[in-house]
Structures are given as C-alpha cells and as structure tokens.
Amino acid sequence: MLVVLTGGTGGAKLIEGLAAEIDPAQLTVICNTADDAVFHGLYVSPDIDTITYTLAGLNDGERGWGILDDTFAVLGQLRRLGNDVWFNLGDNDFATHITRSRLMAEGLTLTQVTERIRAALGVKATVLPMTDERVETRVVTPEGELSFQEFFVKERWSRAVESVHLIGAERCKPAPGVLEAIRQSSAVVIAPSNPITSIGPILAVSEIRKALRHSVVNVVGVSPIIGRAAISGPAHKLMAAQGLEPTAFGVAESYRDLLNRFVIDSEDRVLRSRIEGLGIRVLETAIRMTCIADKRRLARQVLALLEK
Ligand code: FO1
C-alpha cells in the first residue's frame, strides 16, 4: 500500500503517473481540505475533486482543475442574476458540488461523500480528506485577511503576504482511515504540492504528523520548487512569508522530521549537499511534468527510490 499526501494540481500530476505505474487499488491519497469553500451555497473541495477527476480520467490537465471540456452556462446565468462569480465552476463540476452538498446536508461526512463520488466515477484508488472537520487557510495581507481561494483565484496571488495561518487544524481529528492507511502503508509519498497551503494543513493535523514521524517505512518527498520559484502557483511567495527559504532546500527542511528521501530538479543540484546534511537522501532528475510520459517516468523514479 502506497500513501500519498497531496494538494491539487502539482500533486495530481504525480498521482496520475503513480496510478499508471502501480495497481491504483494499492494507492491511498490523503487530500488537503483547507482550501475548501462554499460558493453559491455549495460545498466545494477543490483538492479532493482535482484528485478524484484525475484518477477518473476526467480532469482538465491543461488548466489543472475542473472537468475536461466542461461548459460554464450555469456560471453565466448566475452572473446575470447578480451573483459574484470569480470562482469558475463548470456545469459538470457543479453536479459534484450539488451532490456533495446534498449528502452533507443529509448528515454524511466528507469522507463518506468522497467515497460515494469516488465509486460513482469508477476510481479504484482510495481518496480521503485529511479530516472531516472544518479547517481553513487564512492569508494575511497588508490590506486584511483572505481565504485561500480569495487570495489564489480572486486576487490571482498578487497581494503581498505577511503570514499564513490555519483555523481549526491542531484540534481536529484525522478522517477515518487516514491513520490506518499510514500505519499499514509500505511507503509514503509527499507530492510536489505547496508546502504551506497544501501539505502544511495535512501535517498540521497533529495525529497525522505524529503517525508519519513514527512511521518506519520510507517517506519520499518531491520538490514543487525549481530555483526560487514554484513550478506553478505561489508556494515560493508563501514560504518566504512564513520564514522558509523559498527553494527545494526550504521544502526539505520543513519536512525534515518526516522524510528520508527527497527528489529535486537537476537544475537544483547545488542544493544537494545541504539537503543531504539534513540526513535526507537526494535524487536529482527532471521534475517538471508536462505530459503523461513525464508523469510516469517521475512516478517510476519515486517508486524505485522508495524500494532502495
Ligand atoms: N483555480 C483557478 O486558478 N481559478 C479558478 O477559477 C478555479 C476554479 C476551480 C473550481 C473547482 C475546483 O475544484 C478548483 C478550481 N480551481 C481554480 C483550482 C483551485 O483553486 C486550486 O487548485 C486549489 O485550491 C489549490 O490546490
């Protein structure tokens, strides 16, 4: 059993590669939920959806989120009716949020709903939220505090960031199945996702971090950063705001109590000895994933590293 901790887009690419290289039934994906938000009265869980759609072969790989070839008629009509529509929900994507919101209103947990949607879409891997409780990333800017989606989508991560904090993470319990999956795993992968707003919230669930720290299996991380910038998104900006060096070294350092292997881009070979100085074995390779061949090759390299 392989456990992967992930956020949305960057992590989804590696997970697509892993699911193509091993039996997906052997894969348990633990997703960040601190980006979740309510739009038009519907509960949206972007990272769970990105991973589920990816594993179902439905995702829009170009954009990195939503459903391939989706249309936006509902959003257009919502705009006409005077709604604020800066978060782009496609028509087919809306069906997921309507289903999830109805089932949650009927009393199902996020874990139970995720399982129903997974089964309905024919996904063989297990997809779990990190927790069934509400956890929320808040981004502090000089002009005030924003939710993650306000910062990331509405403001296109253009605002200066003073700090990032989480509401609700430390006290919350891991979702059912999360600790069991970690304890029964033969290896753990920390996907190339934002260490502050994607992996950070998962590790902020104290029982999850504790279970990983006590795990005796290999834990491999993949850097989401090349040079001093994230392959996509604002990870470097948020890392700097949190006092972390915005490089692959900074990512490795923030997971140092958990990792024993780390994958960096060949362009970052100068960081190798500093990362090894943390007691972490390093693999240098090409970590940008632009096509399925890249995703599968990186997945194979990660799997080989886990066996060594
Ligand atoms: N990201 C964007 O940059 N713009 C959007 O309008 C947008 C809509 C969206 C709708 C559904 C969904 O599941 C994800 C969506 N995302 C969008 C991506 C999302 O903001 C991020 O992928 C994650 O929250 C970061 O991991």
Coordinates of C-alpha atoms and ligand atoms in Angstrom, one line a residue:
M1 CA 0.0 0.0 0.0
L2 CA 1.3 3.4 -1.0
V3 CA 0.1 6.5 0.8
V4 CA 0.3 9.9 -0.9
L5 CA -0.2 13.3 0.8
T6 CA -1.3 15.9 -1.7
G7 CA -2.9 19.2 -2.7
G8 CA -4.4 19.9 -6.1
T9 CA -2.7 20.4 -9.4
G10 CA 1.0 19.6 -8.9
G11 CA 0.3 16.5 -6.7
A12 CA -2.4 15.3 -9.2
K13 CA 0.2 15.0 -12.0
L14 CA 2.4 12.7 -9.9
I15 CA -0.6 10.7 -8.7
E16 CA -1.7 10.3 -12.4
G17 CA 1.8 8.8 -13.0
L18 CA 1.7 6.6 -9.9
A19 CA -1.8 5.3 -10.8
A20 CA -0.5 4.3 -14.2
E21 CA 2.6 2.5 -12.8
I22 CA 1.0 0.5 -10.0
D23 CA -2.3 -1.0 -9.3
P24 CA -4.4 2.0 -8.3
A25 CA -6.2 -0.2 -5.7
Q26 CA -2.9 -0.1 -3.8
L27 CA -3.0 3.7 -3.6
T28 CA -4.4 5.8 -0.8
V29 CA -4.5 9.5 -1.4
I30 CA -4.8 11.9 1.6
C31 CA -6.0 15.3 0.4
N32 CA -5.8 18.8 1.8
T33 CA -9.2 20.3 2.7
A34 CA -8.1 23.7 4.0
D35 CA -8.8 25.3 0.6
D36 CA -12.4 24.1 0.8
A37 CA -15.0 26.9 0.4
V38 CA -18.7 27.5 0.0
F39 CA -19.8 29.0 -3.4
H40 CA -23.5 29.7 -4.3
G41 CA -24.5 27.7 -1.2
L42 CA -22.5 24.6 -2.3
Y43 CA -19.6 23.0 -0.5
V44 CA -16.5 22.8 -2.9
S45 CA -13.5 20.7 -2.1
P46 CA -11.0 21.6 -4.9
D47 CA -8.2 19.3 -4.0
I48 CA -10.4 16.2 -3.4
D49 CA -12.1 17.0 -6.7
T50 CA -8.9 17.5 -8.7
I51 CA -7.5 14.2 -7.4
T52 CA -10.8 12.3 -8.0
Y53 CA -11.2 13.7 -11.5
T54 CA -7.6 13.0 -12.3
L55 CA -7.9 9.3 -11.2
A56 CA -11.2 9.1 -13.1
G57 CA -9.5 10.4 -16.3
L58 CA -11.9 13.4 -16.3
N59 CA -9.6 16.3 -15.3
D60 CA -8.7 19.2 -17.4
G61 CA -4.9 18.6 -17.4
E62 CA -4.2 21.9 -19.2
R63 CA -5.9 24.1 -16.6
G64 CA -5.1 21.7 -13.7
W65 CA -8.6 21.9 -12.2
G66 CA -12.2 21.1 -13.2
I67 CA -13.5 18.7 -15.8
L68 CA -12.2 18.4 -19.3
D69 CA -14.4 20.1 -22.0
D70 CA -16.7 21.5 -19.3
T71 CA -19.0 24.4 -20.1
F72 CA -19.9 27.4 -17.9
A73 CA -23.5 28.1 -18.7
V74 CA -24.7 27.9 -15.1
L75 CA -22.0 30.4 -14.1
G76 CA -23.1 32.8 -16.9
Q77 CA -26.7 32.7 -15.6
L78 CA -25.5 33.2 -12.0
R79 CA -23.7 36.3 -13.2
R80 CA -26.8 37.6 -14.9
L81 CA -28.7 37.1 -11.7
G82 CA -26.2 39.3 -9.9
N83 CA -24.0 36.8 -8.2
D84 CA -20.3 37.2 -7.7
V85 CA -18.7 34.5 -10.0
W86 CA -15.0 34.9 -9.7
F87 CA -14.5 31.2 -8.9
N88 CA -15.0 29.3 -12.1
L89 CA -17.3 26.3 -11.6
G90 CA -18.1 24.3 -14.7
D91 CA -21.5 22.8 -15.4
N92 CA -20.4 19.2 -14.9
D93 CA -18.3 20.2 -11.9
F94 CA -21.4 21.8 -10.4
A95 CA -23.0 18.3 -10.3
T96 CA -20.3 17.2 -7.9
H97 CA -20.8 20.1 -5.6
I98 CA -24.6 19.7 -5.6
T99 CA -24.3 16.0 -4.8
R100 CA -21.7 16.6 -2.1
S101 CA -23.7 19.4 -0.5
R102 CA -27.0 17.5 -0.5
L103 CA -25.3 14.4 1.0
M104 CA -23.6 16.5 3.7
A105 CA -26.9 18.3 4.4
E106 CA -28.4 14.8 4.9
G107 CA -25.7 14.1 7.5
L108 CA -23.0 12.3 5.6
T109 CA -19.4 13.2 6.5
L110 CA -16.9 14.5 3.9
T111 CA -15.2 11.1 4.0
Q112 CA -18.5 9.3 3.2
V113 CA -19.4 11.7 0.4
T114 CA -15.9 11.5 -1.1
E115 CA -16.2 7.7 -1.1
R116 CA -19.6 7.9 -2.9
I117 CA -18.3 10.2 -5.6
R118 CA -15.1 8.1 -6.0
A119 CA -17.2 4.9 -6.5
A120 CA -19.7 6.6 -8.9
L121 CA -16.8 7.9 -11.1
G122 CA -15.1 4.4 -11.1
V123 CA -11.9 5.5 -9.3
K124 CA -10.1 2.4 -7.9
A125 CA -7.7 4.3 -5.6
T126 CA -8.8 5.3 -2.1
V127 CA -9.3 9.1 -1.8
L128 CA -9.5 10.5 1.8
P129 CA -9.9 14.0 3.1
M130 CA -7.3 14.8 5.8
T131 CA -10.2 15.4 8.3
D132 CA -13.9 15.6 8.4
E133 CA -13.8 18.8 10.4
R134 CA -13.6 22.3 9.0
V135 CA -10.0 23.6 8.7
E136 CA -9.4 26.9 6.9
T137 CA -6.2 28.5 5.5
R138 CA -6.2 32.3 6.0
V139 CA -3.7 34.5 4.2
V140 CA -2.8 37.8 6.0
T141 CA -2.1 40.7 3.6
P142 CA -1.4 44.3 4.5
E143 CA -5.0 45.1 3.4
G144 CA -6.5 42.4 5.6
E145 CA -7.1 38.7 5.8
L146 CA -8.3 36.5 2.9
S147 CA -9.4 32.9 2.5
F148 CA -7.1 30.8 0.3
Q149 CA -9.4 31.0 -2.7
E150 CA -9.8 34.7 -2.4
F151 CA -6.0 35.1 -2.4
F152 CA -5.3 32.5 -5.0
V153 CA -8.2 32.9 -7.5
K154 CA -9.9 36.2 -6.9
E155 CA -6.7 38.2 -6.3
R156 CA -4.5 35.9 -8.5
W157 CA -2.0 35.7 -5.7
S158 CA -0.9 39.3 -6.5
R159 CA -1.2 40.6 -2.9
A160 CA 1.8 41.0 -0.6
V161 CA 1.6 38.3 2.1
E162 CA 2.5 38.9 5.7
S163 CA 1.7 35.4 7.0
V164 CA -0.4 32.4 6.6
H165 CA -2.3 30.6 9.4
L166 CA -4.8 27.8 9.7
I167 CA -8.0 27.8 11.7
G168 CA -9.0 24.5 13.2
A169 CA -6.2 22.2 12.3
E170 CA -4.5 21.4 15.6
R171 CA -7.6 20.3 17.4
C172 CA -9.1 18.3 14.6
K173 CA -9.0 14.6 14.2
P174 CA -7.8 12.8 11.1
A175 CA -10.6 11.5 8.9
P176 CA -11.5 7.8 9.4
G177 CA -9.0 5.6 7.6
V178 CA -6.1 8.2 7.5
L179 CA -4.1 6.9 10.4
E180 CA -4.8 3.2 9.4
A181 CA -3.6 3.9 5.9
I182 CA -0.4 5.4 7.2
R183 CA 0.2 2.6 9.6
Q184 CA -0.5 -0.1 7.0
S185 CA 1.5 1.6 4.2
S186 CA 4.7 0.2 2.8
A187 CA 5.8 3.7 1.8
V188 CA 4.7 7.3 1.9
V189 CA 5.0 10.0 -0.8
I190 CA 4.7 13.7 -0.1
A191 CA 3.6 15.0 -3.5
P192 CA 5.0 18.2 -5.2
S193 CA 2.3 20.4 -3.7
N194 CA 2.6 23.7 -1.9
P195 CA 4.3 23.0 1.5
I196 CA 2.4 25.9 3.2
T197 CA -1.2 25.7 1.9
S198 CA -1.5 22.1 0.6
I199 CA 0.9 19.8 2.6
G200 CA 1.1 22.2 5.5
P201 CA -2.6 21.8 6.6
I202 CA -2.4 17.9 6.3
L203 CA 0.7 17.9 8.6
A204 CA -0.9 20.4 10.9
V205 CA -3.4 17.7 11.9
S206 CA -1.2 16.7 14.9
E207 CA -2.1 13.0 14.8
I208 CA -1.1 12.7 11.1
R209 CA 2.3 14.3 11.6
K210 CA 2.8 12.1 14.7
A211 CA 1.9 8.9 12.7
L212 CA 4.3 9.9 9.9
R213 CA 7.1 10.7 12.4
H214 CA 6.7 7.3 14.0
S215 CA 6.4 5.5 10.7
V216 CA 9.3 3.1 9.9
V217 CA 8.7 3.0 6.2
N218 CA 10.4 5.2 3.6
V219 CA 9.0 8.6 3.2
V220 CA 9.9 10.4 -0.1
G221 CA 9.1 14.0 -0.9
V222 CA 9.1 15.6 -4.3
S223 CA 10.0 19.3 -4.6
P224 CA 7.4 21.6 -6.0
I225 CA 10.1 24.3 -6.5
I226 CA 12.8 24.8 -9.0
G227 CA 15.3 27.5 -8.3
R228 CA 13.5 30.1 -6.3
A229 CA 10.0 29.7 -7.8
A230 CA 7.2 27.1 -7.7
I231 CA 6.7 25.1 -10.9
S232 CA 3.1 26.6 -10.6
G233 CA 1.4 28.7 -8.1
P234 CA 2.5 30.8 -5.1
A235 CA 4.4 28.3 -3.0
H236 CA 7.7 30.4 -3.0
K237 CA 5.8 33.6 -2.0
L238 CA 4.0 31.9 0.9
M239 CA 7.2 30.1 2.0
A240 CA 9.1 33.4 2.2
A241 CA 6.2 34.9 4.2
Q242 CA 6.5 32.0 6.7
G243 CA 10.2 32.5 7.1
L244 CA 11.2 29.5 5.0
E245 CA 13.9 29.6 2.3
P246 CA 11.8 29.5 -1.0
T247 CA 13.8 26.7 -2.5
A248 CA 13.8 22.9 -2.6
F249 CA 16.1 23.0 0.5
G250 CA 13.4 25.0 2.3
V251 CA 10.8 22.4 1.4
A252 CA 13.0 19.5 2.6
E253 CA 13.8 21.4 5.8
S254 CA 10.1 21.8 6.6
Y255 CA 9.6 18.1 6.3
R256 CA 12.9 17.1 7.8
D257 CA 11.4 15.1 10.7
L258 CA 9.4 13.0 8.3
L259 CA 11.5 12.5 5.2
N260 CA 14.3 10.2 4.4
R261 CA 14.3 10.7 0.6
F262 CA 13.8 13.8 -1.5
V263 CA 13.5 14.4 -5.2
I264 CA 14.8 17.7 -6.6
D265 CA 15.3 19.1 -10.1
S266 CA 18.7 18.6 -11.8
E267 CA 18.8 22.4 -12.0
D268 CA 19.0 22.5 -8.2
R269 CA 22.0 20.2 -7.9
V270 CA 23.8 22.9 -5.9
L271 CA 21.3 22.3 -3.0
R272 CA 22.1 18.6 -2.9
S273 CA 24.7 18.6 -0.1
R274 CA 22.7 21.0 2.1
I275 CA 19.7 18.6 1.9
E276 CA 21.9 15.6 2.5
G277 CA 23.1 17.5 5.5
L278 CA 19.6 17.1 6.9
G279 CA 20.1 13.3 6.8
I280 CA 17.9 13.0 3.6
R281 CA 19.0 11.0 0.6
V282 CA 18.6 13.1 -2.6
L283 CA 17.6 12.1 -6.2
E284 CA 18.2 14.7 -8.9
T285 CA 16.1 14.4 -12.0
A286 CA 13.7 16.4 -14.2
I287 CA 10.7 17.2 -12.0
R288 CA 8.5 19.3 -14.5
M289 CA 5.6 17.1 -15.7
T290 CA 4.2 18.3 -18.9
C291 CA 2.9 15.1 -20.5
I292 CA 1.9 11.6 -19.3
A293 CA 5.3 10.3 -20.2
D294 CA 6.9 12.8 -17.7
K295 CA 4.4 11.8 -15.1
R296 CA 5.0 8.1 -15.5
R297 CA 8.8 8.5 -15.6
L298 CA 8.9 10.6 -12.4
A299 CA 6.5 8.1 -10.7
R300 CA 8.8 5.2 -11.7
Q301 CA 11.7 7.1 -10.2
V302 CA 9.9 7.8 -7.0
L303 CA 8.8 4.1 -6.7
A304 CA 12.4 3.0 -7.3
L305 CA 13.7 5.4 -4.6
L306 CA 11.1 4.0 -2.2
E307 CA 12.4 0.5 -2.6
K308 CA 16.1 1.3 -2.1
Ligands
FO1_1 N1 -8.2 27.8 -9.9 C1 -8.1 29.0 -10.5 O1 -7.0 29.5 -10.7 N2 -9.2 29.6 -11.0 C2 -10.5 29.1 -10.8 O2 -11.4 29.8 -11.2 C3 -10.6 27.8 -10.2 C4 -11.8 27.2 -10.1 C5 -11.9 25.9 -9.5 C6 -13.1 25.2 -9.5 C7 -13.2 24.0 -8.9 C8 -12.0 23.4 -8.4 O3 -12.1 22.1 -7.9 C9 -10.8 24.0 -8.5 C10 -10.7 25.3 -9.0 N3 -9.5 26.0 -9.1 C11 -9.4 27.2 -9.7 C12 -8.3 25.4 -8.5 C13 -8.2 25.6 -7.0 O4 -8.3 27.0 -6.7 C14 -6.8 25.2 -6.6 O5 -6.4 24.1 -7.4 C15 -6.6 24.6 -5.2 O6 -7.4 25.1 -4.3 C16 -5.1 24.7 -4.8 O7 -4.7 23.5 -4.6

